Amino acid sequence: MGLERTCVELGPRSYSVFVGEGLLGGIDELLGEGDWRRALVVTDDNVGPLYADTVTGSLRRAGLEVALNSIEPGENSKSMHEALELIELLATSGMTRVDLLVALGGGVVGDLAGFVASVYKRGMPFLQVPTTLMAQVDSSIGGKTGVNLDCGKNLVGTFHQPVAVISDVETLSTLSEREYRSGMAEVAKYSFLRPEMWPTPLAESAVSLKGVDKAQLAKVVNRCAAIKAEIVSGDECDTGLRAVLNYGHTLGHALEAATGYDGTYTHGEAVSIGMVYAGIVSEEIGSGPPGVADRHREVLASLGLPTTPRTPPGFDAVLDAMRHDKKNRDGITMVLIDRDNNPFVRAGLETGMLKCCYQRLVS
Ligand code: NAD
Ligand code: GLY
């Protein structure tokens, strides 16, 4: 099996991110020694039927006693209610704080299971086995866990690093084109943040899932993992540098919130539009390289991603949602881009200017 390995350097909490083809059947070899005797694999009803047998088989070969629990797919499962059910299950089945929780699925399963692992008995080990492109390039790395409240997304959460991340790109072949493209928005984000690491245009390697070369895809996933690992290693708890990973997310999250997380936009689609907006704002305040928004549009459109809202919410609704962004200090705060394409955080952005930029985005 082809295998690439990146280390997230966090002292005693350091771990490896493995990326390759056909890794699910070899988890026993990749996992290495641990104190765990038992594992609970958490997955969802789409992913479980496809990959749970391979994963549980592999964990059993590592000598573990394995149980499986499947949740309903979708954002609604990222809830306190679901977290409590899982915690009860861990407790009633006698799992100890040295046993292993395994997250097999996309970002929803990873965020939920990671959160549960972080609070059960004040923290137990967990393994990330991400199966969406979004989760392989972003959510499985870095230890951000969480669930949603009725009044907002990711409002309850912890930092809890996994013991390892095992990203098998073969699992991506069963994704829908829409979910695949959604993950490509985060890939595009890394290419905007670190252009020097992308010698060939993204669109040449990975437009459609059907035509994509798996070895090439593994390289792309690994490159994103390496960029994220470097950023997380420098700022584990998101107090500075890590904020740049939120490029495009201020408007992105606002669009998701303003449409009630009803599926109008996947996370990646919303971030795609948000990156064009961040480009426009960068131009407007005079920091960005001229034409950056158009260049973002070109790349994102070539990946089949939206670059403007289909039915744009009014600016007041968007502004209201942007005001709830966790990054905010002294008014609206965004990640923008400077003349050398370096991202930076700017607080106190003026709402009149933000409105003009929104009009430019939707016109
Ligand atoms: P998801 O977990 O909802 O998965 C999308 C859909 O794909 C689901 O229906 C799922 O069942 C299905 N699926 C997953 N893998 C599949 C496969 N291999 N084959 C077929 N179907 C498959 O969505 P996502 O985009 O992976 O993650 C979104 C979540 O991640 C959001 O809740 C977001 O907040 C979170 N997130 C967290 C971080 C972080 O740093 N923790 C970063 C980015 C996003
Ligand atoms: N996805 C943003 C972060 O991990 O910080």
CSV table of C-alpha atoms and ligand atoms in Angstrom, one decimal, residues 138 141 144 189 228 238 242 245-246 249, ligand 2:
chain,number,residue,atom,x,y,z
A,138,ASP,CA,-9.0,19.4,7.6
A,141,ILE,CA,-6.2,17.0,12.1
A,144,LYS,CA,-10.8,20.6,17.5
A,189,LYS,CA,-7.9,27.2,0.6
A,228,LYS,CA,-2.3,21.9,8.6
A,238,ASP,CA,-5.9,28.7,18.2
A,242,ARG,CA,-4.1,29.0,13.4
A,245,LEU,CA,-7.2,28.3,8.6
A,246,ASN,CA,-10.4,30.3,8.8
A,249,HIS,CA,-15.0,31.1,6.9
B,2,GLY,N1,-10.6,24.0,10.7
B,2,GLY,C1,-10.0,25.1,11.4
B,2,GLY,C2,-9.0,24.6,12.4
B,2,GLY,O1,-8.8,23.5,12.6
B,2,GLY,O2,-8.4,25.5,13.1
